[in-house]
Coordinates of C-alpha atoms in Angstrom, one line a residue:
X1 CA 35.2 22.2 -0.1
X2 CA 35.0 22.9 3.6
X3 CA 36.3 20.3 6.1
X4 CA 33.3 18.3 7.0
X5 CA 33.9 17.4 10.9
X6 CA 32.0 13.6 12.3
X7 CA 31.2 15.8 15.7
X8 CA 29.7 19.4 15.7
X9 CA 30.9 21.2 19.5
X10 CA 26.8 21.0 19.8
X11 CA 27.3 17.1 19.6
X12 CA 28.5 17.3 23.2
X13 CA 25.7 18.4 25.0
X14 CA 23.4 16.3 23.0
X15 CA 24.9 12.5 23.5
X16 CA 25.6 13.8 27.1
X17 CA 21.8 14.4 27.6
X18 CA 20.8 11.2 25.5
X19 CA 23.5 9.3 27.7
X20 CA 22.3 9.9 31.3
X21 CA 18.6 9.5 30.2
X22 CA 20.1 5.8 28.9
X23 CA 21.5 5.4 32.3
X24 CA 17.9 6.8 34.2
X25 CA 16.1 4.7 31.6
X26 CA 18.0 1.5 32.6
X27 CA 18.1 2.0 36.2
X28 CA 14.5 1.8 35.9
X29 CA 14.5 -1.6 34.4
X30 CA 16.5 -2.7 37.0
X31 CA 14.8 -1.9 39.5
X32 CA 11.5 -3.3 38.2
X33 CA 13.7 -6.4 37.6
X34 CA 14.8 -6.4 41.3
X35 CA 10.9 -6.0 42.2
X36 CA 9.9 -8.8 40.4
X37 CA 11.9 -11.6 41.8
X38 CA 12.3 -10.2 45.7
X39 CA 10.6 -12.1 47.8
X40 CA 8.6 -9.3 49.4
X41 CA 6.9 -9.0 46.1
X42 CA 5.1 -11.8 46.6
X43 CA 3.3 -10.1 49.9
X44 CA 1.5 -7.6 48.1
X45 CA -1.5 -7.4 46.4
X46 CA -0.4 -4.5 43.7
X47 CA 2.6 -5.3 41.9
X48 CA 5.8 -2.5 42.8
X49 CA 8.0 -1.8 40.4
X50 CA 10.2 0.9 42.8
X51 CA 12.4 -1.0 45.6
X52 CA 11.5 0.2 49.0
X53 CA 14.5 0.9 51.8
X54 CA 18.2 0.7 51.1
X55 CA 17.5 -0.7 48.2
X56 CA 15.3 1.8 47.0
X57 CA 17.6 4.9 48.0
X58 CA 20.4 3.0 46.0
X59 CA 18.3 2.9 42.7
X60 CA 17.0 6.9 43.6
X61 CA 20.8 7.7 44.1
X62 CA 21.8 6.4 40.8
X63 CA 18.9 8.3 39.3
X64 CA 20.2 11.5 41.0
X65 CA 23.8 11.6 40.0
X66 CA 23.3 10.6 36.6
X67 CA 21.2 13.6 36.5
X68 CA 23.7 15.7 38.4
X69 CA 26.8 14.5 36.2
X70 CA 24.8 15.4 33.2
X71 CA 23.4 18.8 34.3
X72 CA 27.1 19.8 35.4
X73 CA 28.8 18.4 31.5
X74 CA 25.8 20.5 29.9
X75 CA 26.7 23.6 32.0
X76 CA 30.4 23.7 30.5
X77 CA 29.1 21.9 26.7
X78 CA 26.6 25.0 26.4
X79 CA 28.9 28.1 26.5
X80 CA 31.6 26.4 24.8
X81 CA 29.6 25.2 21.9
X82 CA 28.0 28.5 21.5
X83 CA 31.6 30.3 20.8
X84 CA 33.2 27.9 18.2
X85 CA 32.4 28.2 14.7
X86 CA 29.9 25.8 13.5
X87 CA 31.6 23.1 10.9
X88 CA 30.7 21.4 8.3
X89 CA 28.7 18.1 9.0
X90 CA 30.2 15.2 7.3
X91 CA 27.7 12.3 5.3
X92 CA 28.8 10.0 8.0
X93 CA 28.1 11.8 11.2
X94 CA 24.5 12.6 8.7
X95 CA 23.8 9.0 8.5
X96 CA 24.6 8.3 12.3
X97 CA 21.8 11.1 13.0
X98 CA 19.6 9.5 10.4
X99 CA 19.7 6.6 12.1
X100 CA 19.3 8.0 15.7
X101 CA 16.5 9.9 14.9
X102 CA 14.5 7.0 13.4
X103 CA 15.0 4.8 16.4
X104 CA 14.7 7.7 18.9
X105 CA 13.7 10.9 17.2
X106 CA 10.2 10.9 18.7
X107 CA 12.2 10.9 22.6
X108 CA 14.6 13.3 21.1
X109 CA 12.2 15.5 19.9
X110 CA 10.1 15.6 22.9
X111 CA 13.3 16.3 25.1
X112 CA 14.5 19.6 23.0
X113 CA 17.8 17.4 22.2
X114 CA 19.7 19.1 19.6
X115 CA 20.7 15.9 17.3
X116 CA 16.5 16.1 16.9
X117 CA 16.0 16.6 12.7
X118 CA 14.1 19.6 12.1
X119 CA 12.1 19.3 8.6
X120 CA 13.7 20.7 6.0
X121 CA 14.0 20.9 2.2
X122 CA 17.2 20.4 0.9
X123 CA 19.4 20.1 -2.3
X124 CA 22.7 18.8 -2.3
X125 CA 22.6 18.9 1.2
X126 CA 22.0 22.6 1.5
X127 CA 18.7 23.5 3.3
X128 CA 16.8 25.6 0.9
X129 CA 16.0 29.0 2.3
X130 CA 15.5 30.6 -1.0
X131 CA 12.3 29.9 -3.2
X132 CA 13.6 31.7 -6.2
X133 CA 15.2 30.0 -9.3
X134 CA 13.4 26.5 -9.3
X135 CA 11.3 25.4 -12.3
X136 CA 7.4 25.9 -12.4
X137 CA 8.2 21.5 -11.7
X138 CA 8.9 20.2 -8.3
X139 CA 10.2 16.5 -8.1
X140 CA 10.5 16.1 -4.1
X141 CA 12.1 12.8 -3.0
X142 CA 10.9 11.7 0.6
X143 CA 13.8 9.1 2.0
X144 CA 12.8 6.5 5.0
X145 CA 13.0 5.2 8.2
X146 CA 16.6 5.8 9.5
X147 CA 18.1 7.6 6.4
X148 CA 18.2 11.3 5.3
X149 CA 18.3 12.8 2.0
X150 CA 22.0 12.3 1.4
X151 CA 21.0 8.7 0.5
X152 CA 19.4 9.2 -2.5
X153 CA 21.7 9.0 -6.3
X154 CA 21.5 12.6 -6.4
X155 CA 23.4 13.5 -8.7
X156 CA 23.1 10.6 -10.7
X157 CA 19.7 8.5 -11.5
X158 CA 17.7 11.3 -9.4
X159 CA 19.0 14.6 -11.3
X160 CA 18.6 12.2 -14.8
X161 CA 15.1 11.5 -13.8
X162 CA 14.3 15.1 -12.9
X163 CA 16.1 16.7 -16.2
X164 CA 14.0 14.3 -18.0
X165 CA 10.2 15.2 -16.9
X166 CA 11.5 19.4 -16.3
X167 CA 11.5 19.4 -12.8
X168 CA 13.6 21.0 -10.4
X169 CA 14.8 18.1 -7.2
X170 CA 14.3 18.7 -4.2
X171 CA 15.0 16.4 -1.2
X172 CA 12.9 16.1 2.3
X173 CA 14.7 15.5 5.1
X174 CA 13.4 14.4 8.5
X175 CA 12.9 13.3 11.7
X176 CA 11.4 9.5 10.7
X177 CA 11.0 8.6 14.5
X178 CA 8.4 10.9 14.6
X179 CA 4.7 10.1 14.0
X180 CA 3.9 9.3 10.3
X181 CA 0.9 11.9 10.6
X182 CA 2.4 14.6 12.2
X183 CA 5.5 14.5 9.6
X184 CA 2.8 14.5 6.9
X185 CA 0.9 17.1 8.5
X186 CA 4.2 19.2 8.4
X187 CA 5.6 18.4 5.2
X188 CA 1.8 19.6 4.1
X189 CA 2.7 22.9 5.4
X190 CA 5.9 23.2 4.0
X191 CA 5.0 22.4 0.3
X192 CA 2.3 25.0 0.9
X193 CA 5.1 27.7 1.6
X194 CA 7.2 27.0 -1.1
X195 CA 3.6 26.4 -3.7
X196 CA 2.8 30.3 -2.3
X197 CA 5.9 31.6 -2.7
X198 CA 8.7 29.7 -5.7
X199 CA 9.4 31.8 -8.2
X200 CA 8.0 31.0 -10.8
X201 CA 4.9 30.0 -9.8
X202 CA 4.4 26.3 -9.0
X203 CA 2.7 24.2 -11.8
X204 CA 3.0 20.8 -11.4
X205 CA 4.6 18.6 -8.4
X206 CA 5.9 15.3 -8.3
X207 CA 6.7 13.2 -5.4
X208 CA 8.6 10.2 -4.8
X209 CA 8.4 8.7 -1.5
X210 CA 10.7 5.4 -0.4
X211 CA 9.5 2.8 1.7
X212 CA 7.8 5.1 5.0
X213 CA 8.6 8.3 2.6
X214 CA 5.7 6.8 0.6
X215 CA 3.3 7.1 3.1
X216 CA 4.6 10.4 4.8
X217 CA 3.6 11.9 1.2
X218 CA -0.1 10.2 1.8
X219 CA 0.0 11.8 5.3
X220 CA 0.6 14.8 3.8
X221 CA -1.9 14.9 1.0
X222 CA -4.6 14.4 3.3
X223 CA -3.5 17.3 5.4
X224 CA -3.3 19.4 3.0
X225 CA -6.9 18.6 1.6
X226 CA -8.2 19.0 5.0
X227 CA -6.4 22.3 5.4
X228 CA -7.8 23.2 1.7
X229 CA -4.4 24.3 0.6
X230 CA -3.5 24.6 -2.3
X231 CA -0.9 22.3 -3.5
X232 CA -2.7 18.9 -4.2
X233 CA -4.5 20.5 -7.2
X234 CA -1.1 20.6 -8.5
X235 CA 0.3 17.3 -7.9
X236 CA 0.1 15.5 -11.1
X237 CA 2.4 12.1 -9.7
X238 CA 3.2 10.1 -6.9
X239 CA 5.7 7.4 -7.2
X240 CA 5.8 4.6 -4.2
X241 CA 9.1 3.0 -3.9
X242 CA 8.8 0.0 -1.5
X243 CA 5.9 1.7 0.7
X244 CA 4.3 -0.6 3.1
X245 CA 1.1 0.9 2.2
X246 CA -0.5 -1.9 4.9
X247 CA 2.3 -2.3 7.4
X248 CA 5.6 -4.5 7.7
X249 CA 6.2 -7.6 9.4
X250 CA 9.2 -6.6 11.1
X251 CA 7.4 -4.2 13.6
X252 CA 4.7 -6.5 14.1
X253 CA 6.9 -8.7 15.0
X254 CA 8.7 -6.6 17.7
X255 CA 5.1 -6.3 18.9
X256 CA 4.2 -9.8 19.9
X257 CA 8.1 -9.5 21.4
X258 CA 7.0 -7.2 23.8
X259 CA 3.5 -9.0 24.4
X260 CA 5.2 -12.2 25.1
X261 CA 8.0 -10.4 27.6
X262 CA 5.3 -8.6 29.4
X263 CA 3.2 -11.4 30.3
X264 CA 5.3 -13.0 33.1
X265 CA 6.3 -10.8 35.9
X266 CA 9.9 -11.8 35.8
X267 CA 10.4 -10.6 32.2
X268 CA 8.0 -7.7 32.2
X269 CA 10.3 -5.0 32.6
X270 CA 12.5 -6.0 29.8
X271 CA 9.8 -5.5 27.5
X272 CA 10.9 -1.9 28.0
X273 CA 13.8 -2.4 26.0
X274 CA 11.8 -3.7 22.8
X275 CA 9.8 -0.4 23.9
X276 CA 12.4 1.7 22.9
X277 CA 12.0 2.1 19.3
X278 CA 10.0 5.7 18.0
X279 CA 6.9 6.3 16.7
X280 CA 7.8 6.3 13.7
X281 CA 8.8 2.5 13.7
X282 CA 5.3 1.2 15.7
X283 CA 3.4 3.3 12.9
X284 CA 5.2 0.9 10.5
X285 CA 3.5 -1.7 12.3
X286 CA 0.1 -1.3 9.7
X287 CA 0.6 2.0 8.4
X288 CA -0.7 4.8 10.2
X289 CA -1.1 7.6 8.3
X290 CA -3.4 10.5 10.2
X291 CA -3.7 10.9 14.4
X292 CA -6.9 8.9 14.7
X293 CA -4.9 5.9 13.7
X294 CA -2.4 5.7 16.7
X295 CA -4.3 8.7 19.3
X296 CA -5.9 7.2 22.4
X297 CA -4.2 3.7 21.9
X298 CA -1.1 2.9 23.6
X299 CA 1.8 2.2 21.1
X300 CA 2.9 -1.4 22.0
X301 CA -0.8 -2.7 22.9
X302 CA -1.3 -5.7 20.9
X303 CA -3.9 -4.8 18.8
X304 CA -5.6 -5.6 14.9
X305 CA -5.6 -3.3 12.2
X306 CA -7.6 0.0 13.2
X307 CA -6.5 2.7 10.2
X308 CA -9.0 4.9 8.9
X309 CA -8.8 4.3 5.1
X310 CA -7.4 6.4 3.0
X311 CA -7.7 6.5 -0.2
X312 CA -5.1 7.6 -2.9
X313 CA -6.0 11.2 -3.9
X314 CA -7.7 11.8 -7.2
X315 CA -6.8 13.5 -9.5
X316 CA -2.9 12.1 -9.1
X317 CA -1.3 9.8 -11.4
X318 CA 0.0 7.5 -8.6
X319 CA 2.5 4.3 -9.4
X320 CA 3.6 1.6 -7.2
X321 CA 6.8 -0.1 -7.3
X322 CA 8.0 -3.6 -5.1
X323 CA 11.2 -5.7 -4.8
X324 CA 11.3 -9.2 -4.5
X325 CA 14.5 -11.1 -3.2
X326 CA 13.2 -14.2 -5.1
X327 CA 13.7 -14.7 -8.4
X328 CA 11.5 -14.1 -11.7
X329 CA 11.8 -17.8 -13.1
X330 CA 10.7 -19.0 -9.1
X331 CA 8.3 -22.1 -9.5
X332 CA 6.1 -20.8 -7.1
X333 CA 5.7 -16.9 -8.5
X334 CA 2.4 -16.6 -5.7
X335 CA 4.6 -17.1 -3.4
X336 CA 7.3 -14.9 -3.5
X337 CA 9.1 -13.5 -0.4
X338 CA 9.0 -9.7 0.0
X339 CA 12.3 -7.2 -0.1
X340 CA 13.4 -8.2 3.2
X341 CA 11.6 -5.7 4.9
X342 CA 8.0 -5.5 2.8
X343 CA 6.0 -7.5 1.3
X344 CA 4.7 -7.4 -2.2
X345 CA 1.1 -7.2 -1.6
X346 CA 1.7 -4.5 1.1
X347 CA 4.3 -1.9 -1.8
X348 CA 1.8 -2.4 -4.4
X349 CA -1.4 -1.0 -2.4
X350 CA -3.1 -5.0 -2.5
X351 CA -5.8 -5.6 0.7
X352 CA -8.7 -8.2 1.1
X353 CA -10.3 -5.4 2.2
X354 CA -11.9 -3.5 -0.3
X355 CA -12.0 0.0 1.7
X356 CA -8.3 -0.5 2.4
X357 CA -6.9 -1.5 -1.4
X358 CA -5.9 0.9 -3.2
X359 CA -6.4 0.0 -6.7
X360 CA -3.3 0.4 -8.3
X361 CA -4.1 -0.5 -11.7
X362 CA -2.0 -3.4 -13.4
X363 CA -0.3 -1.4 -15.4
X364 CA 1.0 1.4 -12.8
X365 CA 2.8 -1.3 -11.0
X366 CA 6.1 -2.4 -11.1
X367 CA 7.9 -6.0 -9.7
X368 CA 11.6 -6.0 -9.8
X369 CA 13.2 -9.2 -8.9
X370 CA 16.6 -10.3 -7.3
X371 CA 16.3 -6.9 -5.3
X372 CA 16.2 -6.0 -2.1
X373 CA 14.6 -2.6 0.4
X374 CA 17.3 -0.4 -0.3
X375 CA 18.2 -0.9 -3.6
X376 CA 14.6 -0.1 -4.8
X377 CA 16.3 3.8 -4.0
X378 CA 19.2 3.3 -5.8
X379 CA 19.3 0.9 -8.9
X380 CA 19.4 2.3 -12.5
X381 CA 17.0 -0.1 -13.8
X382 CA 13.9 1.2 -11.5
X383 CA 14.9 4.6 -12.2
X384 CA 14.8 4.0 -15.9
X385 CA 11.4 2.3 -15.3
X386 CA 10.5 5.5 -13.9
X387 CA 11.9 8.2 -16.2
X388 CA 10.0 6.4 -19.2
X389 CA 6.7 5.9 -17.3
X390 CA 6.8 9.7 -16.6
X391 CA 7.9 11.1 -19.8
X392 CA 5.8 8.6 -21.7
X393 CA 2.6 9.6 -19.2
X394 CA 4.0 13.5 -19.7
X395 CA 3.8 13.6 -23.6
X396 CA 0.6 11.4 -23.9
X397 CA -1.0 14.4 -21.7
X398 CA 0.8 17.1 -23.9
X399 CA -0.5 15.5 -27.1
X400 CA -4.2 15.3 -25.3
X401 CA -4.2 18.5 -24.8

């Protein structure tokens, strides 16, 4: 096996450029800090949030050679990065991406840095370039926020799960900071490609989406239908491991955060920090899944529950699965706590709403106890929940037919 290295030469470049955008970033806040409490702030009728005078050449100044530093480290990073051989990535400098990109993919992405994830199917960590040799069954797993495919059992409960229902595995990875629509809308295209184009021909897909992977693959199928391609007709199962089909807490909790910073003029600019976090995350905050959910609002306005519904696709044999860190002999079973991260009612597709429930039946959903977010992705038992639902949902369609 090739050395796998924690820092690519193209690292360099990168983390300098995401550095002195930190440093511009948090000048910024400083100076809107310094605004707020001067005394000359008081005088005007329009709150400033750029110092005037000294003061404001000092601030500009910082700005400027942070900019200058960084320019002059990516002249020398370039050219040297582009002559040494490109190494092997290891799984931790993977994960420390993974995670970058879920907190800040949407900046990265927007900035041309190079640690930005570019959307790609992989197996075994190798991006798939070559269509040929698959089975006429896809199994694609879709990971979650702040994690890449590497996190998945591969070669253990997934490859046992796909050997059991015929199915070749495949494993998306991407940029999770990025909008949950415009992922879908890619990840749409890209199962398209590989439907026109595997060899054999593309029979049957199955995807398996964990916690926002879930609703990535919803994204997608409503693309796709919109696009009229051709996949969906051929998607047979979707399995939702943890999905928060109707938001988290979490982000709506960093959302009344940044509401309650930004009310008094003294702490205002420090809601920019909470304002940090991607797209990705705020579309957490209920579960955006096309553009019209999220375009023409701004991203940490306080604001109710606006989706468009959408509605599971027909046609697909869809399951949900939830954790619960309480346990299963709790005296109050209506109350249970979530996984940490969602709630019950949220992975298993429940609303008071009728146009926003999806109607999972009964018997299509799953409650695993003493468990928590991340295990849902990794534990034998739900993966041996899953392998007999499919093969037992498999054979009772072979024997139909």
């Amino acid at each position: 096996m090739a050395n796998q290295y924690h820092l690519l030469p193209k690292d360099l470049a990168a983390l300098n450029q995401l550095v002195a955008d930190g440093i511009v970033g948090m000048t910024d806040v400083v100076e809107a800090m310094h605004c707020a409490i001067s005394p000359a702030q008081s005088l005007r009728s329009t709150p400033s949030t750029n110092a005037s005078g000294i003061t404001g050449l000092v601030y500009h100044s910082v700005r400027g050679v942070s900019r200058l530093v960084a320019g002059a480290i990516n002249v020398l990073a370039h050219p040297i990065a582009r002559y040494l051989p490109e190494p092997a990535s290891s799984y931790q400098r993977e994960a420390v991406v993974a995670a970058m990109n879920g907190v800040l993919g949407d900046h990265l992405d927007a900035t041309g840095n190079s640690l930005a994830i570019t959307m790609q199917l992989r197996a075994n960590g190798v991006v798939i370039s070559d269509f040929a040799g698959l089975n006429d069954h896809l199994m694609v797993f879709i990971h979650g926020l702040c994690m890449n495919d590497l996190a998945w059992p591969r070669d253990t409960h997934c490859a046992a799960l796909a050997a059991a229902c015929g199915a070749s595995p495949l494993y998306l990875h991407y940029n999770t900071g990025r909008h949950i629509s415009s992922n879908g809308q890619a990840f749409a295209s890209l199962l398209e490609a590989l439907t026109k184009h595997g060899r054999p021909p593309v029979k049957r897909i199955t995807l398996v989406g964990h916690s926002m992977g879930g609703l990535v693959a919803r994204s997608a199928v409503y693309a796709a239908r919109v696009q009229a391609f051709i996949w969906p007709e051929l998607l047979s199962n979707m399995v939702f491991l943890g999905t928060p089909h109707h938001g988290a807490p979490l982000e709506r909790g960093g959302n009344w955060i940044d509401l309650l910073l930004g009310r008094f003029a003294y702490t205002a600019p420090l809601a920019r920090l909470g304002q940090l976090r991607s797209a990705g995350i705020t579309d957490l905050r209920h579960g955006n899944l096309l553009d019209v959910d999220w375009q023409g609002a701004g991203r940490f306005e306080h604001a109710h529950d606006q989706r468009q519904p959408v509605p599971l696709p027909e046609g697909a044999d869809c399951v949900a699965i939830a954790a619960t860190l309480g346990r299963e002999n709790s005296p109050d079973l209506y109350h249970l706590p979530g996984d940490g991260l969602v709630q019950i009612d949220s992975a298993l597709g429940r609303h008071t709403d009728p146009t926003r429930h999806l109607a999972i039946a009964d018997d299509h959903c799953r409650l695993f106890y003493g468990m928590n977010h991340f295990e849902l992705m990794r534990d034998e038992r739900v993966f041996g929940w899953i392998t007999d639902y499919l093969t037992q949902q498999h054979a009772e369609r072979f024997c139909s037919n």
